[in-house]
Amino acid sequence: MNSPTPLFEATRTAVMTMPMAQTLKIEFRRIEPGFVELEIPVQETFCFRPGQLQATPVFAAADFAAVVAAGTLLPPGFINATIDATLKIVAPARGSHLIARGRVVSASRLLTVCAADVFAVDNGNETLCATLLGTARNIDMRIKP
């Protein structure tokens, strides 16, 4: 396995300072410009019935994957935040963990449209369980409000 890139390390470190990322136990598998792949374990505390995740952690995995992918294209001094997202659940989120693959659809200076597909993994088999289309607001932290 190759050693993580500076982009991987910087992105992972920034995201994992967020309490929600820690609560979800996010593990990043890939971080590249415009693309992120992450996984979260299925935790019973997030299930509405044994072994099946409620929609909130599915949305969170998709949102993190999509918006973090958008963030990989930002210049230094910028951060981003979700301003709009739509999640479509297409199958139950059952298994040992979820894999979310986020990507940039269209990037501009102010807004980035991003998307993610979320897969439930059961015994190594991936099943698409949700897809998200979102918009991230790009914020220049060097400009004082």
N, CA and C atoms as an extended XYZ file, in Angstrom:
435
Properties=species:S:1:pos:R:3:atomname:S:1:resname:S:1:resid:I:1 pbc="F F F"
N         0.844       -1.183        0.000 N   MET     1
C         0.000        0.000        0.000 CA  MET     1
C         0.886        1.243        0.000 C   MET     1
N         0.533        2.230       -0.810 N   ASN     2
C         1.287        3.473       -0.862 CA  ASN     2
C         1.023        4.291        0.395 C   ASN     2
N         2.001        5.135        0.752 N   SER     3
C         1.790        5.997        1.906 CA  SER     3
C         0.818        7.107        1.527 C   SER     3
N         0.049        7.588        2.506 N   PRO     4
C        -0.937        8.640        2.233 CA  PRO     4
C        -0.280        9.917        1.693 C   PRO     4
N        -0.984       10.589        0.816 N   THR     5
C        -0.505       11.837        0.229 CA  THR     5
C        -0.722       12.987        1.216 C   THR     5
N        -0.073       14.132        0.982 N   PRO     6
C        -0.356       15.296        1.837 CA  PRO     6
C        -1.834       15.701        1.784 C   PRO     6
N        -2.472       15.611        0.612 N   LEU     7
C        -3.902       15.923        0.512 CA  LEU     7
C        -4.715       14.986        1.393 C   LEU     7
N        -4.402       13.699        1.349 N   PHE     8
C        -5.104       12.710        2.159 CA  PHE     8
C        -4.974       13.063        3.633 C   PHE     8
N        -3.749       13.272        4.091 N   GLU     9
C        -3.505       13.538        5.510 CA  GLU     9
C        -4.161       14.839        5.970 C   GLU     9
N        -4.017       15.912        5.188 N   ALA    10
C        -4.592       17.208        5.576 CA  ALA    10
C        -6.114       17.132        5.624 C   ALA    10
N        -6.709       16.488        4.646 N   THR    11
C        -8.171       16.375        4.594 CA  THR    11
C        -8.681       15.520        5.739 C   THR    11
N        -8.068       14.374        5.924 N   ARG    12
C        -8.477       13.471        7.001 CA  ARG    12
C        -8.370       14.166        8.355 C   ARG    12
N        -7.269       14.832        8.596 N   THR    13
C        -7.065       15.521        9.873 CA  THR    13
C        -8.127       16.583       10.095 C   THR    13
N        -8.417       17.389        9.073 N   ALA    14
C        -9.419       18.453        9.204 CA  ALA    14
C       -10.800       17.879        9.498 C   ALA    14
N       -11.193       16.852        8.771 N   VAL    15
C       -12.534       16.281        8.956 CA  VAL    15
C       -12.662       15.614       10.324 C   VAL    15
N       -11.618       14.922       10.740 N   MET    16
C       -11.725       14.171       11.989 CA  MET    16
C       -11.671       15.048       13.237 C   MET    16
N       -11.529       16.370       13.080 N   THR    17
C       -11.685       17.263       14.234 CA  THR    17
C       -13.161       17.482       14.551 C   THR    17
N       -14.038       17.121       13.614 N   MET    18
C       -15.472       17.322       13.810 CA  MET    18
C       -16.049       16.205       14.684 C   MET    18
N       -16.776       16.582       15.743 N   PRO    19
C       -17.356       15.555       16.610 CA  PRO    19
C       -18.239       14.545       15.866 C   PRO    19
N       -19.006       15.000       14.863 N   MET    20
C       -19.872       14.066       14.135 CA  MET    20
C       -19.040       13.023       13.382 C   MET    20
N       -17.936       13.433       12.786 N   ALA    21
C       -17.067       12.487       12.077 CA  ALA    21
C       -16.527       11.437       13.048 C   ALA    21
N       -16.195       11.874       14.251 N   GLN    22
C       -15.712       10.942       15.271 CA  GLN    22
C       -16.822       10.003       15.733 C   GLN    22
N       -18.021       10.549       15.915 N   THR    23
C       -19.160        9.731       16.358 CA  THR    23
C       -19.499        8.661       15.323 C   THR    23
N       -19.444        9.039       14.047 N   LEU    24
C       -19.732        8.084       12.969 CA  LEU    24
C       -18.613        7.074       12.768 C   LEU    24
N       -17.432        7.363       13.334 N   LYS    25
C       -16.233        6.504       13.186 CA  LYS    25
C       -15.818        6.421       11.716 C   LYS    25
N       -15.792        7.578       11.059 N   ILE    26
C       -15.406        7.626        9.652 CA  ILE    26
C       -13.977        7.145        9.478 C   ILE    26
N       -13.781        6.328        8.476 N   GLU    27
C       -12.446        5.895        8.033 CA  GLU    27
C       -12.349        6.241        6.552 C   GLU    27
N       -11.343        7.003        6.194 N   PHE    28
C       -11.148        7.346        4.789 CA  PHE    28
C       -10.355        6.255        4.095 C   PHE    28
N       -10.842        5.852        2.934 N   ARG    29
C       -10.163        4.847        2.117 CA  ARG    29
C        -9.388        5.494        0.979 C   ARG    29
N        -9.977        6.533        0.370 N   ARG    30
C        -9.317        7.272       -0.719 CA  ARG    30
C        -9.686        8.739       -0.619 C   ARG    30
N        -8.712        9.584       -0.871 N   ILE    31
C        -8.936       11.021       -0.985 CA  ILE    31
C        -8.062       11.495       -2.127 C   ILE    31
N        -8.715       11.959       -3.174 N   GLU    32
C        -8.025       12.462       -4.363 CA  GLU    32
C        -8.717       13.757       -4.769 C   GLU    32
N        -8.089       14.573       -5.603 N   PRO    33
C        -8.772       15.789       -6.038 CA  PRO    33
C       -10.123       15.468       -6.696 C   PRO    33
N       -11.196       15.953       -6.076 N   GLY    34
C       -12.533       15.748       -6.614 CA  GLY    34
C       -13.179       14.416       -6.297 C   GLY    34
N       -12.533       13.584       -5.470 N   PHE    35
C       -13.084       12.256       -5.159 CA  PHE    35
C       -12.717       11.848       -3.741 C   PHE    35
N       -13.693       11.263       -3.029 N   VAL    36
C       -13.466       10.736       -1.685 CA  VAL    36
C       -14.212        9.419       -1.540 C   VAL    36
N       -13.560        8.462       -0.907 N   GLU    37
C       -14.227        7.217       -0.526 CA  GLU    37
C       -14.004        7.016        0.960 C   GLU    37
N       -15.112        6.820        1.684 N   LEU    38
C       -15.021        6.622        3.126 CA  LEU    38
C       -15.922        5.476        3.533 C   LEU    38
N       -15.714        5.022        4.756 N   GLU    39
C       -16.618        4.008        5.289 CA  GLU    39
C       -16.959        4.326        6.729 C   GLU    39
N       -18.146        3.872        7.120 N   ILE    40
C       -18.564        3.952        8.520 CA  ILE    40
C       -19.118        2.584        8.907 C   ILE    40
N       -18.881        2.169       10.155 N   PRO    41
C       -19.456        0.899       10.597 CA  PRO    41
C       -20.949        1.059       10.883 C   PRO    41
N       -21.681       -0.021       10.719 N   VAL    42
C       -23.076       -0.030       11.144 CA  VAL    42
C       -23.050       -0.183       12.661 C   VAL    42
N       -23.515        0.855       13.344 N   GLN    43
C       -23.554        0.858       14.807 CA  GLN    43
C       -25.003        0.718       15.251 C   GLN    43
N       -25.257       -0.205       16.151 N   GLU    44
C       -26.636       -0.457       16.593 CA  GLU    44
C       -27.303        0.791       17.152 C   GLU    44
N       -26.534        1.722       17.715 N   THR    45
C       -27.134        2.945       18.258 CA  THR    45
C       -27.747        3.817       17.164 C   THR    45
N       -27.393        3.568       15.884 N   PHE    46
C       -27.936        4.321       14.756 CA  PHE    46
C       -28.989        3.531       13.976 C   PHE    46
N       -29.378        2.375       14.491 N   CYS    47
C       -30.332        1.513       13.783 CA  CYS    47
C       -31.753        1.727       14.312 C   CYS    47
N       -32.711        1.653       13.397 N   PHE    48
C       -34.106        1.755       13.838 CA  PHE    48
C       -34.701        0.378       14.078 C   PHE    48
N       -34.032       -0.640       13.582 N   ARG    49
C       -34.323       -2.021       13.945 CA  ARG    49
C       -33.003       -2.766       13.835 C   ARG    49
N       -32.862       -3.916       14.457 N   PRO    50
C       -31.554       -4.583       14.508 CA  PRO    50
C       -30.905       -4.722       13.129 C   PRO    50
N       -29.701       -4.163       13.017 N   GLY    51
C       -28.904       -4.323       11.809 CA  GLY    51
C       -29.257       -3.426       10.642 C   GLY    51
N       -30.247       -2.552       10.777 N   GLN    52
C       -30.642       -1.680        9.665 CA  GLN    52
C       -30.566       -0.230       10.094 C   GLN    52
N       -29.671        0.518        9.413 N   LEU    53
C       -29.463        1.911        9.769 CA  LEU    53
C       -30.672        2.785        9.467 C   LEU    53
N       -30.907        3.735       10.340 N   GLN    54
C       -31.890        4.792       10.138 CA  GLN    54
C       -31.306        5.730        9.081 C   GLN    54
N       -32.098        6.582        8.498 N   ALA    55
C       -31.664        7.431        7.387 CA  ALA    55
C       -30.574        8.435        7.765 C   ALA    55
N       -30.556        8.910        9.002 N   THR    56
C       -29.618        9.971        9.385 CA  THR    56
C       -28.159        9.607        9.175 C   THR    56
N       -27.665        8.458        9.626 N   PRO    57
C       -26.257        8.142        9.369 CA  PRO    57
C       -25.969        7.868        7.888 C   PRO    57
N       -26.959        7.408        7.154 N   VAL    58
C       -26.786        7.213        5.711 CA  VAL    58
C       -26.588        8.575        5.051 C   VAL    58
N       -27.447        9.539        5.421 N   PHE    59
C       -27.304       10.898        4.907 CA  PHE    59
C       -25.948       11.470        5.298 C   PHE    59
N       -25.557       11.297        6.547 N   ALA    60
C       -24.284       11.863        7.019 CA  ALA    60
C       -23.104       11.292        6.244 C   ALA    60
N       -23.097        9.992        6.000 N   ALA    61
C       -22.004        9.387        5.227 CA  ALA    61
C       -21.948        9.971        3.825 C   ALA    61
N       -23.110       10.097        3.191 N   ALA    62
C       -23.172       10.660        1.839 CA  ALA    62
C       -22.732       12.119        1.831 C   ALA    62
N       -23.217       12.882        2.789 N   ASP    63
C       -22.883       14.304        2.879 CA  ASP    63
C       -21.379       14.494        3.100 C   ASP    63
N       -20.809       13.762        4.037 N   PHE    64
C       -19.370       13.866        4.261 CA  PHE    64
C       -18.598       13.515        2.994 C   PHE    64
N       -18.960       12.427        2.328 N   ALA    65
C       -18.223       12.018        1.127 CA  ALA    65
C       -18.310       13.077        0.035 C   ALA    65
N       -19.501       13.581       -0.222 N   ALA    66
C       -19.690       14.553       -1.304 CA  ALA    66
C       -19.016       15.883       -1.003 C   ALA    66
N       -19.252       16.426        0.176 N   VAL    67
C       -18.740       17.759        0.504 CA  VAL    67
C       -17.231       17.725        0.757 C   VAL    67
N       -16.724       16.649        1.297 N   VAL    68
C       -15.268       16.540        1.443 CA  VAL    68
C       -14.617       16.431        0.067 C   VAL    68
N       -15.248       15.703       -0.859 N   ALA    69
C       -14.721       15.656       -2.240 CA  ALA    69
C       -14.672       17.066       -2.822 C   ALA    69
N       -15.729       17.858       -2.585 N   ALA    70
C       -15.737       19.242       -3.052 CA  ALA    70
C       -14.605       20.037       -2.413 C   ALA    70
N       -14.356       19.796       -1.147 N   GLY    71
C       -13.309       20.514       -0.434 CA  GLY    71
C       -11.910       20.229       -0.938 C   GLY    71
N       -11.719       19.069       -1.565 N   THR    72
C       -10.382       18.742       -2.066 CA  THR    72
C        -9.959       19.640       -3.221 C   THR    72
N       -10.895       20.360       -3.818 N   LEU    73
C       -10.580       21.248       -4.941 CA  LEU    73
C       -10.438       22.712       -4.524 C   LEU    73
N       -10.624       23.001       -3.257 N   LEU    74
C       -10.569       24.389       -2.799 CA  LEU    74
C        -9.127       24.881       -2.684 C   LEU    74
N        -8.933       26.182       -2.936 N   PRO    75
C        -7.596       26.742       -2.747 CA  PRO    75
C        -7.285       26.910       -1.259 C   PRO    75
N        -6.022       27.093       -0.900 N   PRO    76
C        -5.668       27.321        0.508 CA  PRO    76
C        -6.434       28.515        1.077 C   PRO    76
N        -6.843       28.395        2.337 N   GLY    77
C        -7.577       29.464        2.995 CA  GLY    77
C        -9.082       29.359        2.879 C   GLY    77
N        -9.564       28.375        2.127 N   PHE    78
C       -10.999       28.177        1.956 CA  PHE    78
C       -11.461       26.962        2.758 C   PHE    78
N       -12.725       27.021        3.178 N   ILE    79
C       -13.433       25.863        3.726 CA  ILE    79
C       -14.754       25.785        2.965 C   ILE    79
N       -15.543       24.738        3.234 N   ASN    80
C       -16.863       24.672        2.609 CA  ASN    80
C       -17.883       24.125        3.583 C   ASN    80
N       -19.148       24.299        3.231 N   ALA    81
C       -20.243       23.826        4.067 CA  ALA    81
C       -21.425       23.482        3.176 C   ALA    81
N       -22.156       22.467        3.557 N   THR    82
C       -23.359       22.060        2.832 CA  THR    82
C       -24.423       23.147        2.950 C   THR    82
N       -24.990       23.533        1.800 N   ILE    83
C       -26.122       24.463        1.843 CA  ILE    83
C       -27.392       23.822        1.302 C   ILE    83
N       -27.254       22.695        0.606 N   ASP    84
C       -28.422       22.009        0.068 CA  ASP    84
C       -28.022       20.574       -0.248 C   ASP    84
N       -28.916       19.647        0.024 N   ALA    85
C       -28.658       18.248       -0.323 CA  ALA    85
C       -29.970       17.492       -0.392 C   ALA    85
N       -30.022       16.567       -1.321 N   THR    86
C       -31.168       15.678       -1.465 CA  THR    86
C       -30.663       14.247       -1.458 C   THR    86
N       -31.226       13.440       -0.583 N   LEU    87
C       -30.848       12.035       -0.474 CA  LEU    87
C       -32.012       11.178       -0.939 C   LEU    87
N       -31.722       10.230       -1.788 N   LYS    88
C       -32.715        9.244       -2.214 CA  LYS    88
C       -32.259        7.881       -1.716 C   LYS    88
N       -33.052        7.296       -0.855 N   ILE    89
C       -32.747        5.958       -0.348 CA  ILE    89
C       -33.381        4.954       -1.292 C   ILE    89
N       -32.578        4.024       -1.777 N   VAL    90
C       -33.065        3.071       -2.777 CA  VAL    90
C       -33.059        1.617       -2.295 C   VAL    90
N       -32.454        1.371       -1.127 N   ALA    91
C       -32.441        0.022       -0.561 CA  ALA    91
C       -32.096        0.133        0.925 C   ALA    91
N       -32.421       -0.893        1.717 N   PRO    92
C       -32.085       -0.856        3.144 CA  PRO    92
C       -30.571       -0.789        3.361 C   PRO    92
N       -30.166       -0.059        4.390 N   ALA    93
C       -28.750        0.050        4.759 CA  ALA    93
C       -28.459       -1.006        5.822 C   ALA    93
N       -28.189       -2.227        5.341 N   ARG    94
C       -27.917       -3.366        6.224 CA  ARG    94
C       -26.566       -3.960        5.891 C   ARG    94
N       -25.884       -4.435        6.896 N   GLY    95
C       -24.593       -5.083        6.693 CA  GLY    95
C       -23.631       -4.700        7.794 C   GLY    95
N       -22.347       -4.862        7.525 N   SER    96
C       -21.329       -4.557        8.533 CA  SER    96
C       -20.918       -3.094        8.506 C   SER    96
N       -20.973       -2.483        7.306 N   HIS    97
C       -20.553       -1.092        7.184 CA  HIS    97
C       -21.098       -0.485        5.898 C   HIS    97
N       -20.971        0.829        5.809 N   LEU    98
C       -21.332        1.557        4.595 CA  LEU    98
C       -20.052        2.067        3.943 C   LEU    98
N       -20.067        2.112        2.620 N   ILE    99
C       -19.026        2.783        1.848 CA  ILE    99
C       -19.719        3.920        1.105 C   ILE    99
N       -19.175        5.120        1.238 N   ALA   100
C       -19.711        6.284        0.521 CA  ALA   100
C       -18.626        6.795       -0.414 C   ALA   100
N       -19.000        6.990       -1.677 N   ARG   101
C       -18.075        7.501       -2.684 CA  ARG   101
C       -18.595        8.848       -3.177 C   ARG   101
N       -17.848        9.898       -2.845 N   GLY   102
C       -18.242       11.249       -3.200 CA  GLY   102
C       -17.431       11.780       -4.362 C   GLY   102
N       -18.058       12.657       -5.150 N   ARG   103
C       -17.387       13.218       -6.321 CA  ARG   103
C       -17.915       14.617       -6.599 C   ARG   103
N       -17.110       15.380       -7.311 N   VAL   104
C       -17.507       16.722       -7.712 CA  VAL   104
C       -18.207       16.637       -9.061 C   VAL   104
N       -19.339       17.301       -9.170 N   VAL   105
C       -20.093       17.371      -10.415 CA  VAL   105
C       -19.710       18.635      -11.182 C   VAL   105
N       -19.668       19.766      -10.466 N   SER   106
C       -19.326       21.048      -11.080 CA  SER   106
C       -18.778       21.972       -9.996 C   SER   106
N       -17.579       22.488      -10.218 N   ALA   107
C       -16.946       23.354       -9.224 CA  ALA   107
C       -16.821       24.774       -9.760 C   ALA   107
N       -17.124       25.749       -8.895 N   SER   108
C       -16.906       27.151       -9.230 CA  SER   108
C       -16.371       27.845       -7.976 C   SER   108
N       -16.142       29.140       -8.084 N   ARG   109
C       -15.540       29.874       -6.969 CA  ARG   109
C       -16.454       29.922       -5.744 C   ARG   109
N       -17.756       30.119       -5.944 N   LEU   110
C       -18.683       30.289       -4.840 CA  LEU   110
C       -19.370       28.993       -4.412 C   LEU   110
N       -19.787       28.190       -5.376 N   LEU   111
C       -20.542       26.965       -5.096 CA  LEU   111
C       -19.920       25.770       -5.806 C   LEU   111
N       -20.044       24.617       -5.164 N   THR   112
C       -19.628       23.370       -5.791 CA  THR   112
C       -20.776       22.381       -5.695 C   THR   112
N       -21.192       21.860       -6.831 N   VAL   113
C       -22.198       20.806       -6.853 CA  VAL   113
C       -21.449       19.479       -6.739 C   VAL   113
N       -21.930       18.633       -5.827 N   CYS   114
C       -21.247       17.373       -5.560 CA  CYS   114
C       -22.284       16.262       -5.399 C   CYS   114
N       -21.815       15.048       -5.453 N   ALA   115
C       -22.715       13.900       -5.357 CA  ALA   115
C       -22.021       12.769       -4.617 C   ALA   115
N       -22.818       11.827       -4.149 N   ALA   116
C       -22.255       10.633       -3.499 CA  ALA   116
C       -23.214        9.468       -3.665 C   ALA   116
N       -22.635        8.299       -3.769 N   ASP   117
C       -23.389        7.048       -3.728 CA  ASP   117
C       -22.966        6.312       -2.467 C   ASP   117
N       -23.934        5.726       -1.786 N   VAL   118
C       -23.671        5.004       -0.547 CA  VAL   118
C       -24.044        3.539       -0.757 C   VAL   118
N       -23.130        2.671       -0.373 N   PHE   119
C       -23.319        1.234       -0.537 CA  PHE   119
C       -23.307        0.555        0.827 C   PHE   119
N       -24.272       -0.315        1.056 N   ALA   120
C       -24.269       -1.162        2.241 CA  ALA   120
C       -23.428       -2.389        1.903 C   ALA   120
N       -22.536       -2.756        2.797 N   VAL   121
C       -21.648       -3.891        2.562 CA  VAL   121
C       -22.021       -5.009        3.520 C   VAL   121
N       -22.369       -6.164        2.943 N   ASP   122
C       -22.756       -7.340        3.715 CA  ASP   122
C       -21.990       -8.529        3.166 C   ASP   122
N       -21.135       -9.110        3.985 N   ASN   123
C       -20.301      -10.243        3.561 CA  ASN   123
C       -19.518       -9.931        2.286 C   ASN   123
N       -19.009       -8.711        2.192 N   GLY   124
C       -18.201       -8.305        1.049 CA  GLY   124
C       -18.984       -7.869       -0.170 C   GLY   124
N       -20.295       -8.022       -0.161 N   ASN   125
C       -21.129       -7.622       -1.296 CA  ASN   125
C       -21.658       -6.208       -1.086 C   ASN   125
N       -21.473       -5.347       -2.086 N   GLU   126
C       -21.956       -3.973       -2.026 CA  GLU   126
C       -23.329       -3.857       -2.676 C   GLU   126
N       -24.246       -3.186       -1.970 N   THR   127
C       -25.574       -2.888       -2.505 CA  THR   127
C       -25.798       -1.385       -2.409 C   THR   127
N       -26.101       -0.746       -3.543 N   LEU   128
C       -26.401        0.670       -3.524 CA  LEU   128
C       -27.615        0.884       -2.631 C   LEU   128
N       -27.460        1.726       -1.601 N   CYS   129
C       -28.604        1.976       -0.716 CA  CYS   129
C       -29.068        3.426       -0.762 C   CYS   129
N       -28.225        4.346       -1.252 N   ALA   130
C       -28.654        5.744       -1.321 CA  ALA   130
C       -27.762        6.527       -2.273 C   ALA   130
N       -28.328        7.612       -2.787 N   THR   131
C       -27.564        8.531       -3.626 CA  THR   131
C       -27.921        9.957       -3.215 C   THR   131
N       -26.928       10.830       -3.245 N   LEU   132
C       -27.103       12.203       -2.795 CA  LEU   132
C       -26.608       13.169       -3.856 C   LEU   132
N       -27.325       14.262       -4.024 N   LEU   133
C       -26.874       15.381       -4.835 CA  LEU   133
C       -26.873       16.584       -3.917 C   LEU   133
N       -25.739       17.274       -3.833 N   GLY   134
C       -25.623       18.371       -2.884 CA  GLY   134
C       -24.932       19.592       -3.460 C   GLY   134
N       -25.015       20.664       -2.711 N   THR   135
C       -24.324       21.904       -3.047 CA  THR   135
C       -23.557       22.361       -1.825 C   THR   135
N       -22.292       22.691       -2.039 N   ALA   136
C       -21.449       23.210       -0.962 CA  ALA   136
C       -21.125       24.668       -1.244 C   ALA   136
N       -21.175       25.486       -0.220 N   ARG   137
C       -20.787       26.893       -0.303 CA  ARG   137
C       -19.313       26.971        0.035 C   ARG   137
N       -18.533       27.580       -0.838 N   ASN   138
C       -17.099       27.736       -0.628 CA  ASN   138
C       -16.868       29.055        0.092 C   ASN   138
N       -16.146       29.010        1.196 N   ILE   139
C       -15.995       30.172        2.077 CA  ILE   139
C       -14.517       30.532        2.187 C   ILE   139
N       -14.197       31.763        1.826 N   ASP   140
C       -12.830       32.264        1.937 CA  ASP   140
C       -12.619       32.743        3.374 C   ASP   140
N       -11.857       31.986        4.151 N   MET   141
C       -11.647       32.304        5.553 CA  MET   141
C       -10.695       33.484        5.748 C   MET   141
N       -10.073       33.932        4.676 N   ARG   142
C        -9.153       35.077        4.761 CA  ARG   142
C        -9.914       36.396        4.760 C   ARG   142
N       -11.196       36.359        4.368 N   ILE   143
C       -12.024       37.562        4.333 CA  ILE   143
C       -12.800       37.639        5.645 C   ILE   143
N       -12.664       38.741        6.334 N   LYS   144
C       -13.378       38.923        7.601 CA  LYS   144
C       -14.817       39.353        7.325 C   LYS   144
N       -15.788       38.765        8.054 N   PRO   145
C       -17.200       39.124        7.834 CA  PRO   145
C       -17.506       40.566        8.223 C   PRO   145
